[in-house]
């Protein structure tokens, strides 16, 4: 009988999911299950290496917290297996893995026995002597500004996650209007590029932030990362693209993408984001690399 550790963030998203319901669904399928409230009970960090499957019931931020612990403990060297029960706001990781948030968690659990293991690459990032990782993306410009803006807003008055996503897109549209273009020098494997951009994102999956697809061709297991840029001359077109998404209108955008295994980036811009957190660097320089097949996701 396989051992499942269930790590639950009940504040993620706009639904109430209860311990007994989650455990019942998992144990019904023949798994042994140990439950932890991830924000209130730190004991899960001592138990996580005993699990055959690490189940994360929460949003993208909760998944990142769990993966960080896996890496700090060195467990990912044996290819940790994760399963997601999407309960957050954007759920970009679940979207990439083709997990439907509207599907009941009972059906998600039932699918594990016949599910496939999806190999998952990861981005690593080095700056100012620090080392970190990202599951979704890291970059400069518009998205660090959006994260800082949304962190100042009380979202508790919004009734649904759709309302939260719409508000984020509305703020993103405003930011695009006034965003400053910075100069970037990019070394992508053996090629060099230089230009001024409003946005520079190194993507590990297709979408980021409020479910905004920036790298539609990105693959989670191809051993490459996709660097996406928006130049000054694309400002108006990109703003219109985001506005149409906010209104639910059909739209498309021709994203300029550079695919590589390693990026060295220098910029006058010293503020970056790594997944959902913002960081200030001393000189705006980063080294980003892909690490292949770090995790397995069960779906």
CSV table of C-alpha atoms in Angstrom, one decimal:
chain,number,residue,atom,x,y,z
A,1,UNK,CA,0.0,0.0,0.0
A,2,UNK,CA,1.5,3.3,-1.1
A,3,UNK,CA,2.0,6.1,1.5
A,4,UNK,CA,0.5,9.5,0.6
A,5,UNK,CA,1.4,12.7,2.4
A,6,UNK,CA,-1.4,15.2,1.9
A,7,UNK,CA,-0.3,18.9,2.3
A,8,UNK,CA,-3.3,21.1,2.4
A,9,UNK,CA,-3.6,24.9,2.1
A,10,UNK,CA,-7.3,25.5,2.8
A,11,UNK,CA,-7.1,29.3,2.2
A,12,UNK,CA,-6.1,28.8,-1.4
A,13,UNK,CA,-8.9,29.6,-3.9
A,14,UNK,CA,-12.5,30.3,-3.2
A,15,UNK,CA,-13.8,26.9,-2.1
A,16,UNK,CA,-13.8,25.2,1.3
A,17,UNK,CA,-12.1,21.8,1.2
A,18,UNK,CA,-12.2,19.8,4.4
A,19,UNK,CA,-9.7,17.4,5.9
A,20,UNK,CA,-12.1,14.5,6.2
A,21,UNK,CA,-13.4,14.8,2.6
A,22,UNK,CA,-9.8,14.8,1.2
A,23,UNK,CA,-8.6,12.0,3.3
A,24,UNK,CA,-11.7,9.9,2.6
A,25,UNK,CA,-11.2,10.2,-1.1
A,26,UNK,CA,-7.6,9.2,-0.9
A,27,UNK,CA,-8.0,6.3,1.5
A,28,UNK,CA,-11.0,5.0,-0.5
A,29,UNK,CA,-8.5,4.3,-3.4
A,30,UNK,CA,-6.3,2.2,-1.2
A,31,UNK,CA,-3.6,4.6,-0.1
A,32,UNK,CA,-2.4,5.2,3.4
A,33,UNK,CA,-2.7,9.0,4.0
A,34,UNK,CA,-1.1,11.4,6.5
A,35,UNK,CA,-2.6,14.9,6.5
A,36,UNK,CA,-0.9,18.2,7.4
A,37,UNK,CA,-2.1,21.8,7.3
A,38,UNK,CA,0.9,23.1,5.5
A,39,UNK,CA,0.8,26.6,7.0
A,40,UNK,CA,0.1,25.6,10.6
A,41,UNK,CA,1.9,22.2,11.1
A,42,UNK,CA,5.6,22.2,10.2
A,43,UNK,CA,5.9,18.4,11.0
A,44,UNK,CA,5.3,17.6,7.3
A,45,UNK,CA,8.9,18.7,6.6
A,46,UNK,CA,10.1,15.8,8.7
A,47,UNK,CA,7.8,13.3,7.1
A,48,UNK,CA,7.9,14.2,3.5
A,49,UNK,CA,10.8,11.8,2.7
A,50,UNK,CA,8.7,8.8,3.7
A,51,UNK,CA,6.0,9.4,1.1
A,52,UNK,CA,5.6,7.6,-2.2
A,53,UNK,CA,3.4,10.4,-3.4
A,54,UNK,CA,3.4,14.0,-2.2
A,55,UNK,CA,-0.1,15.4,-2.7
A,56,UNK,CA,-0.4,19.2,-2.8
A,57,UNK,CA,-4.0,20.5,-2.2
A,58,UNK,CA,-3.5,24.2,-2.9
A,59,UNK,CA,-2.3,26.7,-5.5
A,60,UNK,CA,0.9,27.4,-7.3
A,61,UNK,CA,2.5,29.1,-4.3
A,62,UNK,CA,1.9,26.0,-2.2
A,63,UNK,CA,3.4,23.7,-4.8
A,64,UNK,CA,6.6,25.9,-4.8
A,65,UNK,CA,6.8,25.8,-1.0
A,66,UNK,CA,6.7,22.0,-1.1
A,67,UNK,CA,9.2,21.7,-4.0
A,68,UNK,CA,11.6,24.0,-2.1
A,69,UNK,CA,11.5,21.7,0.9
A,70,UNK,CA,12.2,18.7,-1.3
A,71,UNK,CA,15.3,20.3,-2.7
A,72,UNK,CA,16.6,21.5,0.6
A,73,UNK,CA,16.3,18.0,1.9
A,74,UNK,CA,17.8,16.5,-1.3
A,75,UNK,CA,14.8,14.3,-1.9
A,76,UNK,CA,14.4,15.4,-5.5
A,77,UNK,CA,17.6,13.5,-6.4
A,78,UNK,CA,15.4,10.4,-6.4
A,79,UNK,CA,12.8,12.0,-8.6
A,80,UNK,CA,10.0,13.0,-6.2
A,81,UNK,CA,6.5,12.2,-7.3
A,82,UNK,CA,3.9,14.9,-6.8
A,83,UNK,CA,0.2,15.0,-7.4
A,84,UNK,CA,-1.9,18.2,-7.5
A,85,UNK,CA,-5.4,18.9,-6.3
A,86,UNK,CA,-5.8,22.5,-7.8
A,87,UNK,CA,-7.4,24.8,-5.3
A,88,UNK,CA,-5.6,28.1,-5.9
A,89,UNK,CA,-6.4,31.2,-8.0
A,90,UNK,CA,-4.3,31.0,-11.2
A,91,UNK,CA,-3.2,27.3,-11.0
A,92,UNK,CA,-0.8,27.7,-13.9
A,93,UNK,CA,1.0,24.5,-13.0
A,94,UNK,CA,-2.3,22.5,-13.0
A,95,UNK,CA,-3.3,24.1,-16.3
A,96,UNK,CA,0.0,23.0,-17.8
A,97,UNK,CA,-0.5,19.5,-16.6
A,98,UNK,CA,-4.1,19.5,-18.0
A,99,UNK,CA,-5.7,19.2,-14.6
A,100,UNK,CA,-9.2,20.6,-14.6
A,101,UNK,CA,-9.9,22.7,-11.5
A,102,UNK,CA,-13.6,22.1,-11.9
A,103,UNK,CA,-13.2,18.3,-11.6
A,104,UNK,CA,-13.9,17.0,-8.1
A,105,UNK,CA,-11.0,16.0,-6.0
A,106,UNK,CA,-12.5,12.5,-5.8
A,107,UNK,CA,-12.2,12.1,-9.6
A,108,UNK,CA,-8.6,13.5,-9.5
A,109,UNK,CA,-7.6,10.9,-6.9
A,110,UNK,CA,-9.4,8.1,-8.8
A,111,UNK,CA,-7.3,8.9,-11.9
A,112,UNK,CA,-4.0,8.4,-10.1
A,113,UNK,CA,-4.0,4.6,-10.5
A,114,UNK,CA,-4.2,4.8,-14.2
A,115,UNK,CA,-2.5,8.1,-14.6
A,116,UNK,CA,0.7,8.9,-16.3
A,117,UNK,CA,3.9,10.3,-14.8
A,118,UNK,CA,4.9,13.5,-16.5
A,119,UNK,CA,8.5,14.4,-16.4
A,120,UNK,CA,9.1,18.0,-15.3
A,121,UNK,CA,12.2,20.2,-15.9
A,122,UNK,CA,13.0,23.2,-13.7
A,123,UNK,CA,14.7,26.5,-14.1
A,124,UNK,CA,17.6,27.4,-11.8
A,125,UNK,CA,18.7,31.0,-11.3
A,126,UNK,CA,21.9,32.5,-9.8
A,127,UNK,CA,22.4,36.2,-8.8
A,128,UNK,CA,24.5,38.0,-6.3
A,129,UNK,CA,25.9,34.7,-5.0
A,130,UNK,CA,22.4,33.4,-4.4
A,131,UNK,CA,20.9,30.2,-5.9
A,132,UNK,CA,17.2,29.7,-6.4
A,133,UNK,CA,14.8,27.8,-8.7
A,134,UNK,CA,11.5,28.4,-10.6
A,135,UNK,CA,8.7,26.2,-11.7
A,136,UNK,CA,6.8,28.7,-13.8
A,137,UNK,CA,9.1,31.6,-14.8
A,138,UNK,CA,11.5,34.3,-13.8
A,139,UNK,CA,12.2,37.7,-15.3
A,140,UNK,CA,12.1,41.5,-15.4
A,141,UNK,CA,9.8,44.3,-16.2
A,142,UNK,CA,6.0,44.1,-16.2
A,143,UNK,CA,5.5,41.0,-14.0
A,144,UNK,CA,7.6,42.2,-11.0
A,145,UNK,CA,5.5,45.4,-11.2
A,146,UNK,CA,2.3,43.4,-11.3
A,147,UNK,CA,3.3,41.2,-8.3
A,148,UNK,CA,4.2,44.3,-6.3
A,149,UNK,CA,0.9,46.0,-7.2
A,150,UNK,CA,-1.3,42.9,-6.3
A,151,UNK,CA,0.5,42.4,-3.0
A,152,UNK,CA,-0.9,45.8,-1.9
A,153,UNK,CA,-4.5,44.9,-2.7
A,154,UNK,CA,-7.0,43.2,-0.3
A,155,UNK,CA,-8.5,40.4,-2.4
A,156,UNK,CA,-10.7,39.1,0.4
A,157,UNK,CA,-13.7,41.2,-0.8
A,158,UNK,CA,-13.7,39.5,-4.3
A,159,UNK,CA,-16.1,36.7,-4.4
A,160,UNK,CA,-14.4,34.3,-6.9
A,161,UNK,CA,-11.0,33.5,-8.3
A,162,UNK,CA,-12.3,34.7,-11.7
A,163,UNK,CA,-12.8,38.1,-10.1
A,164,UNK,CA,-9.2,38.0,-8.8
A,165,UNK,CA,-7.8,37.0,-12.2
A,166,UNK,CA,-9.8,39.8,-13.9
A,167,UNK,CA,-8.5,42.4,-11.4
A,168,UNK,CA,-4.9,41.2,-12.0
A,169,UNK,CA,-5.3,41.5,-15.8
A,170,UNK,CA,-6.8,45.0,-15.4
A,171,UNK,CA,-3.8,46.0,-13.4
A,172,UNK,CA,-1.5,44.4,-15.9
A,173,UNK,CA,-3.1,46.5,-18.6
A,174,UNK,CA,-2.4,49.7,-16.7
A,175,UNK,CA,1.2,48.7,-16.0
A,176,UNK,CA,1.9,48.0,-19.7
A,177,UNK,CA,0.8,51.6,-20.5
A,178,UNK,CA,3.6,53.2,-18.4
A,179,UNK,CA,6.2,50.5,-18.0
A,180,UNK,CA,9.8,51.6,-18.6
A,181,UNK,CA,11.8,49.8,-21.3
A,182,UNK,CA,15.3,48.8,-20.0
A,183,UNK,CA,18.4,47.7,-21.9
A,184,UNK,CA,19.2,44.0,-21.8
A,185,UNK,CA,22.2,42.0,-23.0
A,186,UNK,CA,21.3,38.3,-23.4
A,187,UNK,CA,23.7,35.4,-24.0
A,188,UNK,CA,21.5,32.4,-25.0
A,189,UNK,CA,23.7,29.3,-25.3
A,190,UNK,CA,26.2,30.5,-27.9
A,191,UNK,CA,24.2,33.5,-29.3
A,192,UNK,CA,24.1,37.2,-28.1
A,193,UNK,CA,21.2,39.6,-28.3
A,194,UNK,CA,20.8,43.2,-27.1
A,195,UNK,CA,17.7,45.5,-27.1
A,196,UNK,CA,15.4,47.4,-24.9
A,197,UNK,CA,12.3,45.6,-23.5
A,198,UNK,CA,9.2,46.2,-21.4
A,199,UNK,CA,9.1,42.5,-20.5
A,200,UNK,CA,11.7,39.8,-20.4
A,201,UNK,CA,10.6,36.4,-19.1
A,202,UNK,CA,12.4,33.1,-19.0
A,203,UNK,CA,9.5,30.6,-19.0
A,204,UNK,CA,9.5,26.9,-17.9
A,205,UNK,CA,5.8,26.5,-18.7
A,206,UNK,CA,3.4,28.2,-21.1
A,207,UNK,CA,1.5,30.6,-18.7
A,208,UNK,CA,2.3,32.9,-15.9
A,209,UNK,CA,0.6,35.2,-13.4
A,210,UNK,CA,-3.2,35.6,-14.1
A,211,UNK,CA,-3.2,32.6,-16.6
A,212,UNK,CA,-1.5,34.7,-19.2
A,213,UNK,CA,0.1,32.5,-21.9
A,214,UNK,CA,3.5,34.0,-22.9
A,215,UNK,CA,5.2,30.9,-24.3
A,216,UNK,CA,2.6,28.7,-26.0
A,217,UNK,CA,5.2,26.3,-27.4
A,218,UNK,CA,7.0,25.8,-24.0
A,219,UNK,CA,7.4,22.1,-23.0
A,220,UNK,CA,7.9,20.9,-19.5
A,221,UNK,CA,10.2,18.0,-20.4
A,222,UNK,CA,12.2,19.1,-23.5
A,223,UNK,CA,15.4,20.3,-21.7
A,224,UNK,CA,15.0,23.9,-22.8
A,225,UNK,CA,13.7,27.2,-21.4
A,226,UNK,CA,11.8,29.8,-23.5
A,227,UNK,CA,12.9,33.5,-23.1
A,228,UNK,CA,10.0,35.8,-24.2
A,229,UNK,CA,10.4,39.5,-24.8
A,230,UNK,CA,8.1,42.5,-25.4
A,231,UNK,CA,9.8,45.5,-27.0
A,232,UNK,CA,8.9,49.2,-26.8
A,233,UNK,CA,7.4,49.0,-30.3
A,234,UNK,CA,5.1,46.2,-29.2
A,235,UNK,CA,3.6,48.1,-26.2
A,236,UNK,CA,0.3,49.1,-27.8
A,237,UNK,CA,-0.3,45.7,-29.4
A,238,UNK,CA,0.5,43.8,-26.2
A,239,UNK,CA,-1.8,46.1,-24.1
A,240,UNK,CA,-4.6,45.5,-26.6
A,241,UNK,CA,-4.0,41.7,-26.4
A,242,UNK,CA,-4.3,41.8,-22.6
A,243,UNK,CA,-7.4,44.0,-22.7
A,244,UNK,CA,-9.1,41.6,-25.1
A,245,UNK,CA,-8.3,38.7,-22.8
A,246,UNK,CA,-9.8,40.6,-19.9
A,247,UNK,CA,-13.0,41.1,-21.8
A,248,UNK,CA,-13.1,37.5,-22.9
A,249,UNK,CA,-12.6,38.3,-26.6
A,250,UNK,CA,-10.7,36.2,-29.1
A,251,UNK,CA,-7.1,37.4,-29.5
A,252,UNK,CA,-3.6,36.3,-30.4
A,253,UNK,CA,-0.1,37.7,-30.1
A,254,UNK,CA,3.1,36.9,-31.9
A,255,UNK,CA,5.5,36.4,-29.0
A,256,UNK,CA,9.2,36.7,-29.8
A,257,UNK,CA,10.9,33.7,-28.2
A,258,UNK,CA,14.5,32.5,-27.7
A,259,UNK,CA,14.9,28.9,-26.7
A,260,UNK,CA,18.0,27.8,-24.9
A,261,UNK,CA,19.4,25.7,-22.1
A,262,UNK,CA,21.4,28.5,-20.5
A,263,UNK,CA,20.9,32.3,-20.3
A,264,UNK,CA,23.2,35.0,-19.0
A,265,UNK,CA,21.4,38.3,-18.7
A,266,UNK,CA,22.7,41.8,-17.9
A,267,UNK,CA,20.5,44.8,-17.5
A,268,UNK,CA,20.1,48.2,-16.0
A,269,UNK,CA,16.9,46.9,-14.4
A,270,UNK,CA,17.7,45.5,-10.9
A,271,UNK,CA,14.2,44.2,-9.9
A,272,UNK,CA,13.3,40.6,-10.9
A,273,UNK,CA,10.7,38.1,-10.0
A,274,UNK,CA,11.2,34.4,-9.4
A,275,UNK,CA,7.8,32.7,-9.7
A,276,UNK,CA,5.5,34.7,-7.3
A,277,UNK,CA,8.2,36.6,-5.4
A,278,UNK,CA,10.1,39.8,-6.2
A,279,UNK,CA,13.8,40.2,-5.6
A,280,UNK,CA,16.2,43.1,-5.9
A,281,UNK,CA,19.6,42.4,-7.4
A,282,UNK,CA,22.8,44.4,-6.9
A,283,UNK,CA,23.6,44.8,-10.6
A,284,UNK,CA,20.7,43.3,-12.7
A,285,UNK,CA,22.7,40.3,-13.8
A,286,UNK,CA,21.4,36.7,-13.8
A,287,UNK,CA,22.5,33.2,-14.9
A,288,UNK,CA,19.6,30.9,-15.7
A,289,UNK,CA,19.9,27.2,-16.6
A,290,UNK,CA,17.5,24.3,-17.1
A,291,UNK,CA,17.7,21.2,-15.0
A,292,UNK,CA,16.1,18.3,-16.7
A,293,UNK,CA,13.7,15.8,-15.3
A,294,UNK,CA,13.8,17.0,-11.7
A,295,UNK,CA,10.3,16.0,-10.7
A,296,UNK,CA,7.5,13.6,-11.8
A,297,UNK,CA,3.9,14.8,-11.7
A,298,UNK,CA,1.1,12.3,-11.5
A,299,UNK,CA,-1.9,13.1,-13.6
